[in-house]
XYZ file of C-alpha atoms in Angstrom:
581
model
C 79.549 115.538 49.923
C 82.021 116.605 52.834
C 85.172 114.575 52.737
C 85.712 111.730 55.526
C 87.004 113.105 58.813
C 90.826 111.308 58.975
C 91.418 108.559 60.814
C 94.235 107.458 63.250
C 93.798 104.122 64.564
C 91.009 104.711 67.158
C 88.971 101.365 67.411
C 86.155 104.015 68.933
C 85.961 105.911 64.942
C 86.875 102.805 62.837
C 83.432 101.957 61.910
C 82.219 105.408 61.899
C 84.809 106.340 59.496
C 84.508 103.395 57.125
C 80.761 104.461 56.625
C 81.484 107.655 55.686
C 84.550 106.061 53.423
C 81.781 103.946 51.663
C 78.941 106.639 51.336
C 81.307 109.658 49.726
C 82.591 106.521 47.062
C 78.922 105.161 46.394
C 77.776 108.910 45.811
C 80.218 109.957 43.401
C 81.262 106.503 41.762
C 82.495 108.292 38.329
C 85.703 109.400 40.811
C 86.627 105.599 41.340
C 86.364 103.367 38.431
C 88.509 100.729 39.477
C 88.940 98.893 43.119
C 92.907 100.183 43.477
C 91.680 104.073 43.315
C 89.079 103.231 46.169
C 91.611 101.777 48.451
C 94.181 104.877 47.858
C 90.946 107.082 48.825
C 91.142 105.251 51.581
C 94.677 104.939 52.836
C 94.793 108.953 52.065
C 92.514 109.405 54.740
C 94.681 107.342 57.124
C 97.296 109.195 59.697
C 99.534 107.835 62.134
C 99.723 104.441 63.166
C 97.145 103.530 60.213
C 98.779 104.700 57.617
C 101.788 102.600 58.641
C 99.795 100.092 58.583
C 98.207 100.492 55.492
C 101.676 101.366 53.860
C 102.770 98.040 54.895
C 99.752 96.149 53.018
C 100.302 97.968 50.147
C 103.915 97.635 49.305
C 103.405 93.852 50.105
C 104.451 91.431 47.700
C 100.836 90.565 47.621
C 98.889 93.973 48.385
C 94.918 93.742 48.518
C 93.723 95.220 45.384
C 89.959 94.529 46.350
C 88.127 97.461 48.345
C 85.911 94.521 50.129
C 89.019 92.741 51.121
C 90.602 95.608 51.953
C 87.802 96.945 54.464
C 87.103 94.067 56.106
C 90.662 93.201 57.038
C 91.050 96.951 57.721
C 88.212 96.714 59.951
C 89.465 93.127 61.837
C 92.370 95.316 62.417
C 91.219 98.780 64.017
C 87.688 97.950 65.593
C 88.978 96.148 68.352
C 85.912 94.276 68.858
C 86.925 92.003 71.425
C 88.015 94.577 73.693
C 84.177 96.355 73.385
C 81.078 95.345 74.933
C 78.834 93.923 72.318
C 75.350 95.934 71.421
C 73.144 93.638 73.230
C 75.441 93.542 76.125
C 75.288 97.614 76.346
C 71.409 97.039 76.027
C 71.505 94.620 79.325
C 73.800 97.019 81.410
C 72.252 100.793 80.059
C 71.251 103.120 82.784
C 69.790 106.951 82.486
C 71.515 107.797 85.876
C 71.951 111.861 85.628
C 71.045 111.868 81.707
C 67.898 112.947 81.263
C 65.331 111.211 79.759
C 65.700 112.949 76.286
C 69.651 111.856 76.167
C 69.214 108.373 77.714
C 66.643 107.755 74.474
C 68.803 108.452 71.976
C 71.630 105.976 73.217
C 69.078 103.522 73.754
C 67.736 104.239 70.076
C 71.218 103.928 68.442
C 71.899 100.606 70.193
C 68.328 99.160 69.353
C 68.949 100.104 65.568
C 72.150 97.363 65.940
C 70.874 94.924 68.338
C 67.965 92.685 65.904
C 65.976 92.614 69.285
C 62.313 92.108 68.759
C 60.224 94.927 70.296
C 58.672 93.512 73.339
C 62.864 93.029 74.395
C 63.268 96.308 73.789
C 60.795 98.156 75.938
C 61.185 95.822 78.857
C 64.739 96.745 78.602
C 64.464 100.354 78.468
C 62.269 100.179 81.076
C 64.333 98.553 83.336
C 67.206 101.344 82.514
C 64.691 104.083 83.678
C 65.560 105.983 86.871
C 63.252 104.680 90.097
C 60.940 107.576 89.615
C 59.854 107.357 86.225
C 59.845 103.827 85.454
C 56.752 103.677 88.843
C 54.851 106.271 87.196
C 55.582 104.240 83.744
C 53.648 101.423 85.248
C 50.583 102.645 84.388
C 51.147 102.131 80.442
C 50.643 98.289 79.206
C 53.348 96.973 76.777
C 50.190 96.484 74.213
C 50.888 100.225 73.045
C 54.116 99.547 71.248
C 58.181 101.053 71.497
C 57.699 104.027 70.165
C 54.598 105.431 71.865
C 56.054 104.069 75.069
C 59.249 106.099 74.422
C 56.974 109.422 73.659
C 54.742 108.742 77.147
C 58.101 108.569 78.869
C 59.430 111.851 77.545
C 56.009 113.232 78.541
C 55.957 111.724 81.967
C 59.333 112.921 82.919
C 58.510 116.666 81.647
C 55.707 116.804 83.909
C 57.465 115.337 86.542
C 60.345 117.769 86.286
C 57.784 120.890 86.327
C 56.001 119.749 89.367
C 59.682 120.357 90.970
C 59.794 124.319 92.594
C 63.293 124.379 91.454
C 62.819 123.672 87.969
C 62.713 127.246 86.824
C 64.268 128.678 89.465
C 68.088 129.723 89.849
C 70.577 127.223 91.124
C 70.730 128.794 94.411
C 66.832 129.035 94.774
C 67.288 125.317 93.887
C 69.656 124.017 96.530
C 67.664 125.867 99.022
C 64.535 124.224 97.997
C 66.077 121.513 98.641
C 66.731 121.524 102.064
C 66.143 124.371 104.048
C 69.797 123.878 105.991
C 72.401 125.722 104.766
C 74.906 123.316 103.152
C 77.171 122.062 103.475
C 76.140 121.233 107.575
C 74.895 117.596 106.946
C 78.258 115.966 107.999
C 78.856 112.451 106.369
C 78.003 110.222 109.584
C 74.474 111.987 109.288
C 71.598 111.000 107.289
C 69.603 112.891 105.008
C 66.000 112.581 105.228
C 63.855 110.763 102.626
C 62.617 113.557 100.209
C 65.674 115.811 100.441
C 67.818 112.824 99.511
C 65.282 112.148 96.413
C 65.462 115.904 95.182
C 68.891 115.946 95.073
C 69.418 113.043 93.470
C 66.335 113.986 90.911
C 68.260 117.500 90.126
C 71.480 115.899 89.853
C 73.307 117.160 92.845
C 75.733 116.035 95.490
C 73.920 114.183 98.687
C 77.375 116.204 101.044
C 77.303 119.803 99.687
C 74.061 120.258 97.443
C 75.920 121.472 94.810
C 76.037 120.310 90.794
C 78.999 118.744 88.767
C 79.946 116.193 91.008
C 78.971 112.830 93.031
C 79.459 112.181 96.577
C 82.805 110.004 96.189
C 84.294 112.927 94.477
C 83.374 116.206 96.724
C 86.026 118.509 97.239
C 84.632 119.542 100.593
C 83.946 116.449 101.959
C 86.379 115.597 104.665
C 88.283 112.217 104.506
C 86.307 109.373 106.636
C 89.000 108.729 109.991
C 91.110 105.522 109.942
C 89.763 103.452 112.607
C 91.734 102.319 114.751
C 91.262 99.173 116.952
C 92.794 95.702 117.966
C 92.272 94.133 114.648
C 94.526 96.540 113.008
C 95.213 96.128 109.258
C 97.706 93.478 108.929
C 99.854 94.658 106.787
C 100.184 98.075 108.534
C 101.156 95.706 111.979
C 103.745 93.899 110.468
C 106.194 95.266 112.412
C 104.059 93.866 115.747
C 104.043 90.373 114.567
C 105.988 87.572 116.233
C 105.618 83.753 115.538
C 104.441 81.768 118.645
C 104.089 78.161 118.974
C 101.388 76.271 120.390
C 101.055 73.000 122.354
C 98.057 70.704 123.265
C 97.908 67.159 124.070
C 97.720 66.076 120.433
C 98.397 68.736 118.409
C 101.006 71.656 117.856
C 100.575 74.915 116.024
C 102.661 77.351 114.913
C 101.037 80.605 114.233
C 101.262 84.602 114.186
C 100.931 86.556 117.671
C 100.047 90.536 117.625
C 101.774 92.301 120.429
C 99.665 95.264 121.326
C 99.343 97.442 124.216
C 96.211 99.032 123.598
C 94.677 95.814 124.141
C 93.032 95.082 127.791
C 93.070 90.920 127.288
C 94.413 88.365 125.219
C 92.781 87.011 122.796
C 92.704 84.069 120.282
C 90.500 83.648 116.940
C 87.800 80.812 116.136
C 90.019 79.753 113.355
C 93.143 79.054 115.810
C 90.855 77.051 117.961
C 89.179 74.775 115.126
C 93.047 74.306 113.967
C 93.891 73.220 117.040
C 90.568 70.990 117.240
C 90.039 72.567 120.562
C 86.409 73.063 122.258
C 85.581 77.021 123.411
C 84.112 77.407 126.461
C 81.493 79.743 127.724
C 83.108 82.543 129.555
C 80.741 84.171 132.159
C 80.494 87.110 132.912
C 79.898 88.179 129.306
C 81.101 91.665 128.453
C 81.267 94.583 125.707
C 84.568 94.574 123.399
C 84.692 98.285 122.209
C 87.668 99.818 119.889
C 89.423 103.221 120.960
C 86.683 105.294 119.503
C 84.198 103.437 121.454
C 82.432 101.467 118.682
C 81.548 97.589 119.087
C 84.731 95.603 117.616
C 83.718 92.464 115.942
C 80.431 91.444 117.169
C 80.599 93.470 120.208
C 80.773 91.141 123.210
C 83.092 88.221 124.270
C 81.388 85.289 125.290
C 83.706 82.315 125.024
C 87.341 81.890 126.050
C 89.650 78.648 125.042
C 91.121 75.977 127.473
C 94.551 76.320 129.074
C 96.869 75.431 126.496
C 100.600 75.976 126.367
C 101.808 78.573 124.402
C 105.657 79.081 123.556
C 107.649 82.168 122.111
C 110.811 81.777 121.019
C 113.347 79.399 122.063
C 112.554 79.152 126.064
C 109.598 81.028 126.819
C 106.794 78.158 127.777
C 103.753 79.125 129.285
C 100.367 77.697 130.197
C 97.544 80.636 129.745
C 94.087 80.972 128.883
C 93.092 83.127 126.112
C 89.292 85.353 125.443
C 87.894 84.332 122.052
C 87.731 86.885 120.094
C 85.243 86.440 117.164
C 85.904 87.585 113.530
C 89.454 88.336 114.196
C 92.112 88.042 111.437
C 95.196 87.307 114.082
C 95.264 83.993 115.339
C 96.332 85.639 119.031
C 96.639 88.858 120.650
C 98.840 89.218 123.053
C 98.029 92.337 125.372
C 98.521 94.564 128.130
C 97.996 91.306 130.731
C 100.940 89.778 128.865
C 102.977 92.417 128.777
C 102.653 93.736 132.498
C 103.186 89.913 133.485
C 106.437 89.468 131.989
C 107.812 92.556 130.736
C 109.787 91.311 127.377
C 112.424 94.021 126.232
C 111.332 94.515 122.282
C 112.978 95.402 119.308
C 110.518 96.655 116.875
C 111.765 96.718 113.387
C 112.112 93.968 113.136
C 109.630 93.056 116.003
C 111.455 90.431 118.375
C 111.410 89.755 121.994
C 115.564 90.747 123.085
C 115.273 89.810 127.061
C 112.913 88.623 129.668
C 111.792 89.781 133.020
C 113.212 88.021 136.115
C 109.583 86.677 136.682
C 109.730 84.865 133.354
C 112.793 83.557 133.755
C 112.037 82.294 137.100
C 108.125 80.833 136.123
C 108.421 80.310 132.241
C 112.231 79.154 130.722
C 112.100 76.260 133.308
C 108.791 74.984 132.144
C 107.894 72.427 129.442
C 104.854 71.244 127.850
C 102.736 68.957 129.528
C 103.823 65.429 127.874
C 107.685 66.786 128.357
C 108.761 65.718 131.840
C 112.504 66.421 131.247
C 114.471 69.851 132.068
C 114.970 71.898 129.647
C 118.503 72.265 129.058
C 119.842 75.637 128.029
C 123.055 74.015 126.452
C 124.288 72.917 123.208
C 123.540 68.707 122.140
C 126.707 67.564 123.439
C 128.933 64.941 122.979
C 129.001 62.526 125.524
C 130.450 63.566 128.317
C 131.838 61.172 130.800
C 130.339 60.873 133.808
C 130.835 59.715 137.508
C 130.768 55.612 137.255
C 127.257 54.392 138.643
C 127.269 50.982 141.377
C 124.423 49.787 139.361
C 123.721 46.388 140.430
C 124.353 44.437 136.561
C 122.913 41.053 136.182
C 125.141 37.909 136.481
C 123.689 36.840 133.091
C 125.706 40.095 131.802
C 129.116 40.060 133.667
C 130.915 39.048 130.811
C 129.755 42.108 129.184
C 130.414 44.286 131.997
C 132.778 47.086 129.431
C 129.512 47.894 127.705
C 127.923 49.515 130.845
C 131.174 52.028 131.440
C 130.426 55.675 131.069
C 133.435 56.383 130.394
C 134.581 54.424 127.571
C 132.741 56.059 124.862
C 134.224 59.361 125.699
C 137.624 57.911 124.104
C 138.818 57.958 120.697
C 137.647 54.789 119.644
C 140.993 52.540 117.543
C 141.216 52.158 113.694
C 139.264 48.599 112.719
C 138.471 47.070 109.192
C 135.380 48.902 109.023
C 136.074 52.465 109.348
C 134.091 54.767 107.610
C 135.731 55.401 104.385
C 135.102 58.952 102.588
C 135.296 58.078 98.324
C 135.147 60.861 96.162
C 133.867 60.405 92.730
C 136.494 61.344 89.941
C 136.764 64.937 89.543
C 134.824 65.480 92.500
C 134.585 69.054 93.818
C 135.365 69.914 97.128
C 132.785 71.381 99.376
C 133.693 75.417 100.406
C 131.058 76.439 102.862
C 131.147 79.571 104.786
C 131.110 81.021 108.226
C 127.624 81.476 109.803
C 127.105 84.351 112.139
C 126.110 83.088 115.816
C 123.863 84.599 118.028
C 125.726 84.981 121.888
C 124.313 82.199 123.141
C 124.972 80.164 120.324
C 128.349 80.887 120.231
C 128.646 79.730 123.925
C 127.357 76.685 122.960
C 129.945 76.320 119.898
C 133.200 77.345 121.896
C 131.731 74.132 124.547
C 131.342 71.952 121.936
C 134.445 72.424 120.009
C 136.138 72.138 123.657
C 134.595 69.016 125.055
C 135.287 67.614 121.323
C 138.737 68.382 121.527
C 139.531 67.180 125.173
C 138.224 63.481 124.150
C 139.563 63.153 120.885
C 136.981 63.212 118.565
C 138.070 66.626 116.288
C 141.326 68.031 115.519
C 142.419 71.552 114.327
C 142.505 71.355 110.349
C 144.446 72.644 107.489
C 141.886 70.858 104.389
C 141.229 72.534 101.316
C 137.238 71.210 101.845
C 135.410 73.114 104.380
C 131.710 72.589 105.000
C 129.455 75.297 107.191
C 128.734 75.016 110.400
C 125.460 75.930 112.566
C 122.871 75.296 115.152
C 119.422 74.331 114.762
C 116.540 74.921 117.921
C 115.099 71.619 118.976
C 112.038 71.344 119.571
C 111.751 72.490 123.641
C 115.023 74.512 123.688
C 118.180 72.823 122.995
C 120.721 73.707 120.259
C 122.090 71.267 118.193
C 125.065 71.602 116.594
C 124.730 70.735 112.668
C 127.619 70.448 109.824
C 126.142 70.819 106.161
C 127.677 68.027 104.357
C 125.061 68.574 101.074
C 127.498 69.303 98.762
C 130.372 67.023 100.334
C 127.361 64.281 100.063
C 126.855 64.562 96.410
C 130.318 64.103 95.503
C 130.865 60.988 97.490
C 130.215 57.172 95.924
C 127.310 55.735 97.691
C 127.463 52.663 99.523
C 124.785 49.807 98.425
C 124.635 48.129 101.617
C 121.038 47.486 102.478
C 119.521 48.277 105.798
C 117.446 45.773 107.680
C 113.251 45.847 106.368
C 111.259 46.341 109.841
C 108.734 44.385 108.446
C 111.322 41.423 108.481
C 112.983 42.357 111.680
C 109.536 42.197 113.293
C 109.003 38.793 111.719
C 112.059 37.533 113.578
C 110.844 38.715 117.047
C 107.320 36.534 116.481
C 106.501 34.375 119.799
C 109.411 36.096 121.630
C 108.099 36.923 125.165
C 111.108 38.535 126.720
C 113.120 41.480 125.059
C 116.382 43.651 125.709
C 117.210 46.814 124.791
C 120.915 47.770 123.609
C 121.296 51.537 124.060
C 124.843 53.004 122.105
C 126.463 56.010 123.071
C 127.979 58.462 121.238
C 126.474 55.691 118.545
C 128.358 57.137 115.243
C 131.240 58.456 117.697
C 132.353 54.567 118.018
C 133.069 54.287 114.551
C 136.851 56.184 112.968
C 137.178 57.827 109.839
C 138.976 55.491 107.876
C 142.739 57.203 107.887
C 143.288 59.527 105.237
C 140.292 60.991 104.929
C 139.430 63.370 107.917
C 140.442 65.799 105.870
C 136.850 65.318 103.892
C 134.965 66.311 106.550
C 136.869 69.968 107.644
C 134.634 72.235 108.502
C 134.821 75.671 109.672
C 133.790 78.184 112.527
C 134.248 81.354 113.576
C 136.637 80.534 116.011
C 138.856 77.924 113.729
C 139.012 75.163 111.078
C 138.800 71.417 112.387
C 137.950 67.816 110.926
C 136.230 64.932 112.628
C 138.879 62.203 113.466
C 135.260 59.804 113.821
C 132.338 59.122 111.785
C 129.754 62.646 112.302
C 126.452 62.824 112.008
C 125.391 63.966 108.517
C 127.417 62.036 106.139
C 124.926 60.065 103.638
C 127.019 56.957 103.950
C 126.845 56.998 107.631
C 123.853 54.345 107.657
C 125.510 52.131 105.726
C 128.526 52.392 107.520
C 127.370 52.074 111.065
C 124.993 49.186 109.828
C 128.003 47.368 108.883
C 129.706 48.080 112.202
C 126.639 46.797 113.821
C 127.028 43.640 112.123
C 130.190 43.309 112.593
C 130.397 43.756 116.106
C 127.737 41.599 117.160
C 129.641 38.695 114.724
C 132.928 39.087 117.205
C 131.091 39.639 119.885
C 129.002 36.381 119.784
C 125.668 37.919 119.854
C 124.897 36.032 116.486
């Protein structure tokens, strides 16, 4: 007998190779007497990364001297079994595609021999792994007449299938003409083959674009690539850099979502999925008409027939609109904002990354000065502000509250208020380390609003210029319809401090106290934190820093975690000197 081929590891061989192993030592046993000279046969077939296995096992402490042992583990190792389709799995998924009847048996034979299927399994499923052709004209044998003489009709049936073919004997280029009569290749892909050409060629095996043998129709080198189409819905992630975030208003409800700027559009549209977020009813939009990409084919499903309500739709900080949008079905942008939009207000963009720089003098004059329906305030364009004083009012105040006629000034909360026994004290925990926060970068009209703030905060009092080692950031956050608010991050100053335990009132028992009250006032603080000093000492503690200078609060800011506490306390306080309880 032939010696074993060698073997390097491939799971593919393993079992091929251990049969051969076991036949050449079962036909000349007289060259192995003992079960340690079969398993060096064996490792002296091995190369590569099997022999380093098998070196391993065998200069173990322990080394497998039995030639069973030694196979099976052998085989656990290199047949990879859980990476491979099992037999009967093969069975369920084997196809004769371009294999010819004569090569799909024997694969089907070597996989029955392994599978322990009973016979009647095994015809049905070699029938079923038949091309279309030859398993009709198969239908006319019964499953009565057993596996193997159904395997012999077949390889009858498809020889006299293949001679009744013209080009079966004739050269390929006889062949290809048969085939179709057209030169090829002059089918281009958007046109369809008829019927029986497409049958031929895929009965001789060739390509349904050029007619030619060797390869499939995903892999011919002639055929041209298909176009990109391109249309509204554009791939997202190749319109990135057209994507702004939009918010939008109803009566009950407000969205934030992704808008697609895009010129080639001739309306503005909104998807079915924006609406149902927004729990918003379409409604029927007559006339209908055609939606058609730039190459003229229906986009989505060809014709819009709905459009939304009016809603109120708001980019960026000021921009506030109240517009009516087409519904656009099976879109994947929740609106598109097109050439309507963009002749209307004529934004200045930057593209990369896409943002909306400056507005048209139409938008400014229609749009910045608008709010959303349940917003009946003007939109201010400022900075939140510290209370400014203001021009005293004649306001006619009830007798019932002459005594208490300070409270109503204007003007008094603009002042720094005086040190009292409740001042906000700042207690550091013992080691405590000191916040270092950084300079933000300000937009222009952000930094307008800082240099304001830090001025009107300076001319009443409330800040002073700073030399503190602590210095915590500081920055402005959009409100909700426009404003800026000016915020200090005290996170890290706020978990060094000691926390005061003084508990807030429970609304649940504040609302038990007003039971059978019929008639209710209202006490509205200015400047509400602003009334309360930083106990002296520690202004220092709550530095922070701009681009335009470093400067601590000389009264309690917004943003400290003990601020609650301490203006609770105040509260009390206050209403204990003043009478009130």
């Amino acid at each position: 007998m032939a010696l074993p081929t060698l073997f390097a590891g491939e799971a593919a061989e393993c079992s091929g190779f251990l049969l051969q192993v076991q036949l050449y030592i079962r036909m000349q046993p007289q060259q192995f007497p003992t079960e340690n000279s079969k398993v060096a046969f064996l490792i002296s077939l091995l190369t590569g990364k099997a022999f380093q296995w098998a070196k391993a096992i065998w200069n173990a402490d322990n080394p497998i001297n039995s030639f069973e042992r030694f196979t099976s583990h052998f085989s656990e190792v290199f047949s990879n079994t859980t990476r491979t389709l099992t037999v009967s799995d093969q069975l369920f998924r084997l196809q004769q595609g371009s294999s010819s009847v004569h090569e799909y048996t024997i694969h089907f034979r070597t996989l029955a021999a392994a599978s322990g299927w009973n016979e009647f399994a095994l015809l049905g499923a070699y029938r079923q792994g038949l091309n279309p052709d030859i398993r009709a004209a198969m239908t006319l044998y019964d499953d009565s007449i057993g596996l193997e003489t159904f395997l012999q009709c077949t390889a009858r049936v498809s020889q006299r299938l293949a001679a009744c073919q013209p080009s079966e004997t004739a050269p390929q280029s006889a062949m290809v003409a048969a085939c179709s009569p057209v030169p090829e290749p002059m089918q281009i892909d958007s046109s369809r083959l008829s019927r029986t050409e497409r049958q031929c060629r895929i009965t001789s095996g060739l390509c349904l674009y050029c007619g030619t043998p060797g390869h499939f129709l995903r892999n011919c080198p002639v055929r041209p690539p298909r176009p990109v189409m391109s249309t509204i819905q554009s791939d997202i992630e190749t319109a990135q850099q057209t994507l702004i975030s939009v918010t939008v208003y109803t009566a009950e409800r407000t969205l934030c979502v992704s808008a697609l700027l895009d010129s080639g559009a001739s309306g503005n549209f909104t998807s079915q999925a924006c609406l149902d977020l927004l729990h918003l009813p379409r409604q029927r939009h007559h006339p209908e008409f055609a939606v058609k990409t730039i190459q003229g084919k229906p986009l989505g499903r060809g014709r819009i027939r709905y459009a939304s309500p009016f809603i109120t739709l708001q980019v960026g900080l000021f921009h506030l609109e109240r517009i009516k949008l087409l519904v656009l079905e099976n879109s994947t942008v929740d609106i598109i904002l097109g050439c309507p939009w963009l002749h209307l207000y004529h934004p200045e963009l930057r593209w990369d990354p896409c943002d909306i720089i400056s507005w048209s003098k139409h938008c400014l004059k229609n749009c910045i000065s608008h709010l959303p329906p349940r917003v009946s305030v003007p939109l201010s364009l400022a900075s939140t502000r510290i209370e400014s004083p203001e021009v005293e009012t004649t306001a006619e105040i009830p007798v019932e509250y002459l005594d208490y006629q300070d409270v109503f000034s204007k003007q008094a909360p603009t002042h720094l208020p005086p040190h009292r026994p409740w001042d906000c004290a700042i207690d550091l925990l013992p080691g405590a380390l000191l916040p270092k926060g950084r300079v933000y970068p300000l937009s222009n009209l952000e930094r307008q609003a800082m240099e304001e703030y830090i001025k009107e905060a300076l001319a009443q009092g409330f800040i002073r210029p700073s030399t503190s080692p602590a210095t915590s950031s500081f920055f402005f956050v959009g409100k909700k319809y426009g404003c800026l608010r000016p915020c200090i991050d005290y996170h890290q100053l706020n978990s060094q401090i000691i926390q005061q335990p003084y508990p807030l009132p429970l609304v649940p028992a504040t609302l038990e106290e007003l039971r059978g009250a019929r008639i209710f006032t209202k006490l509205d603080l200015r400047s509400a934190y602003n009334l309360v000093r930083i106990c002296e000492g520690d202004e220092w503690k709550t530095a922070f820093i701009t681009p335009t200078g470093h400067y601590e609060y000389l009264v309690m800011p917004y943003g400290l975690s003990i601020s609650p506490s301490v203006f609770q306390t105040f509260m009390n306080e206050a209403s204990v000197c003043s009478g009130l309880y």
